[in-house]
Tab-separated table of C-alpha atoms in Angstrom:
chain	number	residue	atom	x	y	z
T	1	UNK	CA	163.309	82.155	131.812
T	2	UNK	CA	166.059	79.165	130.876
T	3	UNK	CA	166.933	79.219	134.298
T	4	UNK	CA	163.173	78.028	135.418
T	5	UNK	CA	163.054	75.280	132.746
T	6	UNK	CA	166.526	74.049	134.236
T	7	UNK	CA	165.169	74.088	137.419
T	8	UNK	CA	161.962	72.118	136.500
T	9	UNK	CA	163.981	69.593	134.569
T	10	UNK	CA	165.891	68.971	137.804
T	11	UNK	CA	162.637	67.819	139.786
T	12	UNK	CA	161.823	64.367	139.915
T	13	UNK	CA	158.192	62.846	139.650
T	14	UNK	CA	157.449	63.263	143.396
T	15	UNK	CA	158.445	67.105	143.689
T	16	UNK	CA	156.629	67.957	140.391
T	17	UNK	CA	153.084	66.407	142.165
T	18	UNK	CA	153.895	68.424	145.481
T	19	UNK	CA	154.482	71.768	143.303
T	20	UNK	CA	151.064	70.847	141.624
T	21	UNK	CA	149.222	70.413	144.659
T	22	UNK	CA	150.473	73.797	146.013
T	23	UNK	CA	149.173	75.624	142.889
T	24	UNK	CA	145.701	76.763	142.513
T	25	UNK	CA	143.452	74.618	140.281
T	26	UNK	CA	143.524	76.728	136.978
T	27	UNK	CA	147.217	76.817	136.870
T	28	UNK	CA	147.902	73.284	137.202
T	29	UNK	CA	151.042	71.802	135.165
T	30	UNK	CA	148.722	69.702	133.346
T	31	UNK	CA	148.630	68.434	129.529
T	32	UNK	CA	146.591	71.019	127.351
T	33	UNK	CA	144.064	68.150	126.490
T	34	UNK	CA	143.427	67.296	130.183
T	35	UNK	CA	143.385	70.939	131.089
T	36	UNK	CA	140.421	71.676	128.349
T	37	UNK	CA	138.387	68.936	129.825
T	38	UNK	CA	138.654	70.293	133.362
T	39	UNK	CA	137.264	73.593	131.848
T	40	UNK	CA	134.576	72.068	130.139
T	41	UNK	CA	133.281	70.296	133.385
T	42	UNK	CA	133.464	73.790	135.456
T	43	UNK	CA	131.334	75.313	132.796
T	44	UNK	CA	128.736	72.712	132.928
T	45	UNK	CA	125.424	73.417	134.564
T	46	UNK	CA	122.484	71.217	135.416
T	47	UNK	CA	118.871	72.144	133.872
T	48	UNK	CA	117.111	72.648	137.269
T	49	UNK	CA	119.640	75.452	138.138
T	50	UNK	CA	118.958	77.345	134.988
T	51	UNK	CA	115.038	76.978	135.806
T	52	UNK	CA	115.474	78.000	139.341
T	53	UNK	CA	117.567	81.110	138.215
T	54	UNK	CA	115.104	81.900	135.664
T	55	UNK	CA	112.194	81.826	138.534
T	56	UNK	CA	114.399	84.197	140.301
T	57	UNK	CA	114.916	86.490	137.927
T	58	UNK	CA	110.910	86.471	137.009
T	59	UNK	CA	110.084	87.022	140.695
T	60	UNK	CA	112.684	89.968	140.774
T	61	UNK	CA	111.186	91.507	137.958
T	62	UNK	CA	107.703	91.261	138.801
T	63	UNK	CA	108.453	93.061	142.160
T	64	UNK	CA	109.926	95.947	140.533
T	65	UNK	CA	107.158	96.457	138.260
T	66	UNK	CA	105.299	99.925	139.102
T	67	UNK	CA	101.570	100.543	138.348
T	68	UNK	CA	101.372	103.044	135.313
T	69	UNK	CA	100.391	106.668	135.937
T	70	UNK	CA	97.624	108.079	134.619
T	71	UNK	CA	98.472	110.782	131.938
T	72	UNK	CA	96.961	114.025	132.264
T	73	UNK	CA	94.820	115.124	129.151
T	74	UNK	CA	93.686	118.703	128.146
T	75	UNK	CA	90.210	119.405	127.933
T	76	UNK	CA	87.184	117.868	129.425
T	77	UNK	CA	86.936	114.069	129.254
T	78	UNK	CA	83.907	112.798	128.073
T	79	UNK	CA	82.197	110.160	130.385
T	80	UNK	CA	79.406	107.707	129.364
T	81	UNK	CA	76.435	107.473	131.163
T	82	UNK	CA	74.364	103.971	131.401
T	83	UNK	CA	70.510	104.122	131.491
T	84	UNK	CA	67.938	101.802	132.752
T	85	UNK	CA	64.485	100.746	130.974
T	86	UNK	CA	63.074	103.713	132.332
T	87	UNK	CA	65.557	106.222	130.612
T	88	UNK	CA	66.741	107.274	133.965
T	89	UNK	CA	70.528	107.586	134.828
T	90	UNK	CA	71.182	104.998	137.270
T	91	UNK	CA	75.327	104.609	137.180
T	92	UNK	CA	77.734	106.816	136.020
T	93	UNK	CA	80.891	104.867	134.895
T	94	UNK	CA	84.251	106.875	134.665
T	95	UNK	CA	86.699	104.456	132.673
T	96	UNK	CA	89.488	106.526	134.120
T	97	UNK	CA	88.836	104.795	137.510
T	98	UNK	CA	90.241	101.805	135.906
T	99	UNK	CA	94.004	101.371	136.342
T	100	UNK	CA	96.180	98.598	134.914
T	101	UNK	CA	98.576	97.469	137.496
T	102	UNK	CA	102.028	95.833	137.129
T	103	UNK	CA	101.662	95.707	132.991
T	104	UNK	CA	104.977	96.172	131.417
T	105	UNK	CA	105.200	99.094	129.345
T	106	UNK	CA	106.414	97.328	126.113
T	107	UNK	CA	103.308	95.150	126.068
T	108	UNK	CA	100.841	97.912	125.985
T	109	UNK	CA	100.988	98.794	122.509
T	110	UNK	CA	101.163	95.286	121.314
T	111	UNK	CA	97.433	94.020	120.731
T	112	UNK	CA	98.509	90.402	120.215
T	113	UNK	CA	99.789	90.063	123.749
T	114	UNK	CA	97.264	88.098	125.883
T	115	UNK	CA	97.083	89.930	129.303
T	116	UNK	CA	96.729	87.347	132.392
T	117	UNK	CA	93.617	88.796	134.672
T	118	UNK	CA	94.813	87.083	137.554
T	119	UNK	CA	98.363	88.474	137.488
T	120	UNK	CA	97.769	91.974	136.282
T	121	UNK	CA	94.159	93.070	137.477
T	122	UNK	CA	92.537	93.203	140.770
T	123	UNK	CA	89.370	91.629	141.185
T	124	UNK	CA	87.494	94.931	141.441
T	125	UNK	CA	88.934	96.361	138.019
T	126	UNK	CA	88.508	93.013	136.455
T	127	UNK	CA	84.673	93.208	136.926
T	128	UNK	CA	84.551	96.803	136.440
T	129	UNK	CA	86.364	96.279	132.874
T	130	UNK	CA	83.857	93.419	131.844
T	131	UNK	CA	81.035	96.000	132.320
T	132	UNK	CA	82.565	98.741	130.247
T	133	UNK	CA	81.245	99.677	126.781
T	134	UNK	CA	83.428	99.774	123.678
T	135	UNK	CA	83.186	103.700	123.904
T	136	UNK	CA	84.532	103.558	127.355
T	137	UNK	CA	87.247	101.123	126.402
T	138	UNK	CA	88.314	103.566	123.615
T	139	UNK	CA	88.498	106.515	126.341
T	140	UNK	CA	90.669	104.408	128.618
T	141	UNK	CA	92.887	103.342	125.933
T	142	UNK	CA	93.160	106.896	124.765
T	143	UNK	CA	93.800	108.233	128.229
T	144	UNK	CA	96.639	105.757	128.999
T	145	UNK	CA	98.298	106.511	125.461
T	146	UNK	CA	97.946	102.943	123.944
T	147	UNK	CA	97.790	104.442	120.302
T	148	UNK	CA	97.848	100.800	119.071
T	149	UNK	CA	94.093	100.433	119.832
T	150	UNK	CA	92.751	103.786	118.914
T	151	UNK	CA	92.802	105.865	115.966
T	152	UNK	CA	93.657	109.369	115.603
T	153	UNK	CA	90.303	110.552	115.412
T	154	UNK	CA	89.325	108.760	118.659
T	155	UNK	CA	92.277	109.987	120.634
T	156	UNK	CA	91.649	113.554	119.818
T	157	UNK	CA	87.846	113.159	120.377
T	158	UNK	CA	88.568	111.992	123.793
T	159	UNK	CA	91.045	114.752	124.474
T	160	UNK	CA	88.713	117.381	123.499
T	161	UNK	CA	85.680	115.885	125.641
T	162	UNK	CA	83.744	114.717	122.391
T	163	UNK	CA	82.161	111.363	122.444
T	164	UNK	CA	84.756	108.903	120.568
T	165	UNK	CA	83.713	107.097	117.244
T	166	UNK	CA	82.925	103.413	117.685
T	167	UNK	CA	84.565	101.258	115.264
T	168	UNK	CA	88.063	99.998	114.411
T	169	UNK	CA	88.902	99.240	118.000
T	170	UNK	CA	89.755	95.731	117.417
T	171	UNK	CA	92.877	94.468	115.693
T	172	UNK	CA	91.565	91.863	113.659
T	173	UNK	CA	88.948	94.487	111.798
T	174	UNK	CA	89.959	95.011	108.436
T	175	UNK	CA	91.207	98.602	107.566
T	176	UNK	CA	88.315	100.967	106.211
T	177	UNK	CA	88.932	103.835	103.697
T	178	UNK	CA	87.918	107.296	105.133
T	179	UNK	CA	84.400	109.049	103.888
T	180	UNK	CA	84.603	110.109	100.353
T	181	UNK	CA	84.692	113.796	100.378
T	182	UNK	CA	83.123	116.087	97.810
T	183	UNK	CA	85.684	118.228	96.170
T	184	UNK	CA	83.903	121.864	95.450
T	185	UNK	CA	85.350	124.228	93.035
T	186	UNK	CA	86.717	127.568	94.318
T	187	UNK	CA	83.758	129.532	92.797
T	188	UNK	CA	81.082	126.958	94.437
T	189	UNK	CA	79.530	126.511	91.314
T	190	UNK	CA	78.742	123.149	89.672
T	191	UNK	CA	81.179	122.750	86.566
T	192	UNK	CA	81.576	120.371	83.785
T	193	UNK	CA	84.827	119.639	81.489
T	194	UNK	CA	84.810	121.052	77.930
T	195	UNK	CA	87.145	118.268	76.540
T	196	UNK	CA	87.753	120.412	73.118
T	197	UNK	CA	89.097	123.344	74.942
T	198	UNK	CA	91.461	121.211	77.221
T	199	UNK	CA	92.823	119.162	74.169
T	200	UNK	CA	93.546	122.292	72.229
T	201	UNK	CA	95.424	123.572	75.381
T	202	UNK	CA	97.448	120.332	75.920
T	203	UNK	CA	98.389	120.294	71.895
T	204	UNK	CA	99.646	124.026	71.962
T	205	UNK	CA	101.016	123.878	75.364
T	206	UNK	CA	99.599	126.989	76.308
T	207	UNK	CA	100.449	128.870	79.636
T	208	UNK	CA	96.935	128.274	80.642
T	209	UNK	CA	98.170	124.794	81.902
T	210	UNK	CA	99.737	126.243	84.744
T	211	UNK	CA	97.227	124.631	87.029
T	212	UNK	CA	94.892	121.804	85.788
T	213	UNK	CA	91.993	121.424	88.195
T	214	UNK	CA	89.529	118.821	87.032
T	215	UNK	CA	87.656	117.457	90.426
T	216	UNK	CA	84.279	115.642	90.571
T	217	UNK	CA	84.332	114.935	86.874
T	218	UNK	CA	85.174	111.089	85.774
T	219	UNK	CA	87.731	111.415	83.051
T	220	UNK	CA	87.991	108.913	80.024
T	221	UNK	CA	90.983	106.901	79.239
T	222	UNK	CA	91.813	109.290	76.319
T	223	UNK	CA	91.881	112.414	78.289
T	224	UNK	CA	93.928	110.964	80.885
T	225	UNK	CA	96.213	109.930	78.373
T	226	UNK	CA	96.585	113.315	76.946
T	227	UNK	CA	97.437	115.064	80.281
T	228	UNK	CA	99.974	112.553	81.291
T	229	UNK	CA	101.555	112.759	77.987
T	230	UNK	CA	101.724	116.589	77.977
T	231	UNK	CA	102.876	116.295	81.638
T	232	UNK	CA	105.864	114.457	80.513
T	233	UNK	CA	107.174	116.989	78.326
T	234	UNK	CA	105.698	120.375	79.294
T	235	UNK	CA	107.202	122.890	81.325
T	236	UNK	CA	103.971	124.757	81.794
T	237	UNK	CA	102.167	122.283	84.299
T	238	UNK	CA	103.105	123.284	87.939
T	239	UNK	CA	99.948	122.081	89.607
T	240	UNK	CA	97.757	118.784	88.583
T	241	UNK	CA	94.424	118.179	90.351
T	242	UNK	CA	92.431	114.879	89.872
T	243	UNK	CA	90.240	114.503	92.842
T	244	UNK	CA	87.358	112.317	92.571
T	245	UNK	CA	88.043	111.896	88.917
T	246	UNK	CA	87.290	108.122	89.312
T	247	UNK	CA	90.799	107.184	89.055
T	248	UNK	CA	92.054	103.664	89.748
T	249	UNK	CA	95.713	102.020	89.783
T	250	UNK	CA	95.256	101.062	85.833
T	251	UNK	CA	94.042	104.267	84.676
T	252	UNK	CA	96.666	106.347	86.533
T	253	UNK	CA	99.530	104.043	85.413
T	254	UNK	CA	100.994	106.450	82.718
T	255	UNK	CA	101.370	109.092	85.372
T	256	UNK	CA	104.206	107.086	86.872
T	257	UNK	CA	106.176	106.967	83.412
T	258	UNK	CA	105.077	110.847	82.880
T	259	UNK	CA	106.655	111.934	86.691
T	260	UNK	CA	109.997	110.021	85.629
T	261	UNK	CA	110.760	112.552	82.965
T	262	UNK	CA	108.615	115.662	84.383
T	263	UNK	CA	111.052	118.213	86.212
T	264	UNK	CA	108.398	121.174	86.655
T	265	UNK	CA	105.441	119.725	88.795
T	266	UNK	CA	105.030	121.117	92.380
T	267	UNK	CA	101.606	119.821	93.737
T	268	UNK	CA	99.650	116.841	92.861
T	269	UNK	CA	96.203	115.720	94.023
T	270	UNK	CA	94.701	112.635	93.674
T	271	UNK	CA	92.232	112.682	96.666
T	272	UNK	CA	88.613	110.648	96.877
T	273	UNK	CA	89.703	107.997	94.064
T	274	UNK	CA	89.952	104.248	93.924
T	275	UNK	CA	93.894	104.073	94.353
T	276	UNK	CA	95.629	101.156	96.401
T	277	UNK	CA	99.051	100.975	98.363
T	278	UNK	CA	100.747	99.037	95.542
T	279	UNK	CA	100.149	102.573	93.206
T	280	UNK	CA	101.139	104.803	96.113
T	281	UNK	CA	104.242	102.766	96.901
T	282	UNK	CA	105.304	103.262	93.198
T	283	UNK	CA	104.296	106.827	93.129
T	284	UNK	CA	106.351	107.512	96.604
T	285	UNK	CA	109.542	105.844	95.001
T	286	UNK	CA	109.586	108.013	91.987
T	287	UNK	CA	108.726	111.361	94.095
T	288	UNK	CA	111.610	110.629	96.339
T	289	UNK	CA	113.996	111.738	93.616
T	290	UNK	CA	111.458	114.329	91.869
T	291	UNK	CA	113.463	117.832	91.621
T	292	UNK	CA	110.199	120.029	92.125
T	293	UNK	CA	107.624	118.028	93.929
T	294	UNK	CA	105.997	120.109	96.754
T	295	UNK	CA	103.031	118.668	97.944
T	296	UNK	CA	100.900	115.381	97.554
T	297	UNK	CA	97.518	114.744	98.289
T	298	UNK	CA	96.180	111.101	98.588
T	299	UNK	CA	93.317	111.260	101.420
T	300	UNK	CA	89.759	109.691	101.052
T	301	UNK	CA	90.677	106.458	99.024
T	302	UNK	CA	87.801	103.998	98.422
T	303	UNK	CA	89.860	101.375	100.417
T	304	UNK	CA	92.773	102.372	103.042
T	305	UNK	CA	96.153	102.433	102.229
T	306	UNK	CA	97.247	100.321	105.203
T	307	UNK	CA	100.794	100.122	106.818
T	308	UNK	CA	102.830	99.989	103.639
T	309	UNK	CA	101.068	102.923	101.965
T	310	UNK	CA	101.628	104.753	105.102
T	311	UNK	CA	105.189	103.668	105.312
T	312	UNK	CA	105.739	104.877	101.821
T	313	UNK	CA	104.433	108.011	102.485
T	314	UNK	CA	106.585	108.703	105.437
T	315	UNK	CA	109.667	107.599	103.517
T	316	UNK	CA	108.972	110.039	100.884
T	317	UNK	CA	109.192	112.865	103.330
T	318	UNK	CA	112.267	111.620	104.770
T	319	UNK	CA	114.106	110.947	101.395
T	320	UNK	CA	112.714	114.337	99.578
T	321	UNK	CA	113.706	117.370	101.764
T	322	UNK	CA	111.851	119.630	99.139
T	323	UNK	CA	108.572	117.703	100.016
T	324	UNK	CA	106.649	120.192	102.292
T	325	UNK	CA	103.439	118.695	102.743
T	326	UNK	CA	101.631	115.389	102.605
T	327	UNK	CA	98.004	115.227	102.985
T	328	UNK	CA	96.585	111.737	104.224
T	329	UNK	CA	95.173	110.748	107.315
T	330	UNK	CA	97.396	108.548	109.075
T	331	UNK	CA	96.227	105.648	110.807
T	332	UNK	CA	99.179	103.828	111.993
T	333	UNK	CA	100.745	105.901	115.052
T	334	UNK	CA	104.412	105.200	114.046
T	335	UNK	CA	104.214	106.359	110.589
T	336	UNK	CA	101.796	109.359	111.467
T	337	UNK	CA	104.493	110.473	113.956
T	338	UNK	CA	107.361	109.906	111.357
T	339	UNK	CA	105.743	112.108	108.774
T	340	UNK	CA	104.837	114.960	111.319
T	341	UNK	CA	108.565	114.803	112.183
T	342	UNK	CA	110.101	114.951	108.719
T	343	UNK	CA	107.611	117.421	107.197
T	344	UNK	CA	108.377	119.798	110.167
T	345	UNK	CA	111.895	119.126	109.281
T	346	UNK	CA	111.550	120.100	105.410
T	347	UNK	CA	109.446	123.230	106.329
T	348	UNK	CA	112.404	124.216	108.690
T	349	UNK	CA	114.916	124.248	106.099
T	350	UNK	CA	112.776	126.470	104.090
T	351	UNK	CA	112.334	128.609	107.145
T	352	UNK	CA	116.114	128.909	107.392
T	353	UNK	CA	116.520	129.999	103.956
T	354	UNK	CA	114.010	132.879	104.238
T	355	UNK	CA	115.770	133.962	107.530
T	356	UNK	CA	119.269	134.028	105.489
T	357	UNK	CA	117.717	136.005	102.499
T	358	UNK	CA	117.925	132.893	100.504
T	359	UNK	CA	115.723	131.882	97.813
T	360	UNK	CA	112.999	129.482	99.320
T	361	UNK	CA	109.584	128.005	98.446
T	362	UNK	CA	106.481	129.858	99.727
T	363	UNK	CA	103.958	127.104	99.685
T	364	UNK	CA	100.768	129.228	100.730
T	365	UNK	CA	101.724	131.892	98.203
T	366	UNK	CA	102.042	129.152	95.343
T	367	UNK	CA	98.606	127.541	96.558
T	368	UNK	CA	96.924	130.807	96.384
T	369	UNK	CA	98.103	131.796	93.083
T	370	UNK	CA	97.108	127.959	92.123
T	371	UNK	CA	93.419	128.369	93.269
T	372	UNK	CA	92.848	131.901	91.758
T	373	UNK	CA	94.223	130.440	88.335
T	374	UNK	CA	91.300	130.294	85.683
T	375	UNK	CA	90.372	127.201	84.152
T	376	UNK	CA	89.036	127.673	80.786
T	377	UNK	CA	88.130	124.112	80.264
T	378	UNK	CA	85.710	123.879	83.160
T	379	UNK	CA	82.229	125.736	82.613
T	380	UNK	CA	79.219	126.073	84.566
T	381	UNK	CA	76.564	123.282	84.366
T	382	UNK	CA	73.677	124.985	82.451
T	383	UNK	CA	70.086	124.295	83.919
T	384	UNK	CA	67.625	122.417	81.596
T	385	UNK	CA	64.809	124.722	80.240
T	386	UNK	CA	61.640	123.152	82.083
T	387	UNK	CA	59.337	125.876	81.145
T	388	UNK	CA	57.383	123.957	78.334
T	389	UNK	CA	56.563	121.061	81.011
T	390	UNK	CA	55.761	123.338	83.574
T	391	UNK	CA	53.274	125.179	81.029
T	392	UNK	CA	51.566	121.855	80.114
T	393	UNK	CA	51.179	120.630	83.838
T	394	UNK	CA	49.685	124.026	84.703
T	395	UNK	CA	47.215	123.504	81.515
T	396	UNK	CA	45.929	119.935	82.869
T	397	UNK	CA	45.480	121.259	86.344
T	398	UNK	CA	42.877	123.549	85.039
T	399	UNK	CA	41.208	120.891	83.122
T	400	UNK	CA	40.966	118.411	86.023
T	401	UNK	CA	37.865	117.876	87.801
T	402	UNK	CA	37.491	117.397	91.360
T	403	UNK	CA	36.611	113.888	92.735
T	404	UNK	CA	33.355	113.867	94.862
T	405	UNK	CA	33.776	112.350	98.053
T	406	UNK	CA	31.143	110.441	100.217
T	407	UNK	CA	30.904	111.675	103.628
T	408	UNK	CA	30.993	109.220	106.325
T	409	UNK	CA	27.737	109.190	108.579
């Protein structure tokens, strides 16, 4: 290396210039600052070059795009029939004949992407799409697996050959809660609450508190407070069902504090009430670390839980592997898919324990015990005795005289 430097030192200015000419451009013996300026100059590009390059990439991408193949569905597909004024069938429109062409697959689930008809649809398909009804559009979206535009009910009804339910197709429509479900008792009788018996059982922490089922009965604040206070300390309450009990976020706020100290509750039913996603998110955060919870029911709320509430339910199944079932009608496809996947995973853990002869939780057997457990505080509604009123009406009918009517000539 020293010999090379000695040779360079012996060269004069003319010989150094000749040596530079013989070397390549990137290996010139220039000063560092001159070398940096030349590198920057080589890396510069013009705006028109970038635009032309992007145009070439777009044309290449568009040429490589392929039409979307129609997924095969099971069952008979429902087809609508257009009728004229004389109620005679004049034209049968099969929405499956409309095929989207050259549409990127990553834009199918995004309802905010504006589709340019001239680029993605033929003239014939464009005219046919404009004439389709909303039911046919739902069918077309379901057959092409565009889950962002249809609900789970609409998707399943199309695949089963039934008429899809219209409503909620457009993305700008508000989220609506599902229809309120009437919670019937196991015996099928109309029951009412005897608060005296219930309060006595709560004060004495009796064994009858194994399952508390108070459905279709609006509960007062003092009764709810007594139930939640007992839930916080009692080891007897395994199942709590308060479906259609007129609950809202304010009334069930003490339930959150009770669950923080409770260690034995296994199933919780809060269906058909007026709970919001705000409460459900708080509830799920607490149940993520609960040691014994196995099932949560929160369907049929007055207002839908929205994406935040559904994400909280799916996250609960993921973080608490003891949670075996969450009963809720998911409307967000990603949340529904995640909840199904985590629920299957947790159930598989229990199946593996059973196959290895380890102690496992049998949810179906526990639910059977829960439903058969007697509810001392729920008594049948006694029919009112109307025999006296009926006797008076019968006596009045005897004393009534017929009214003469004039015959028309």
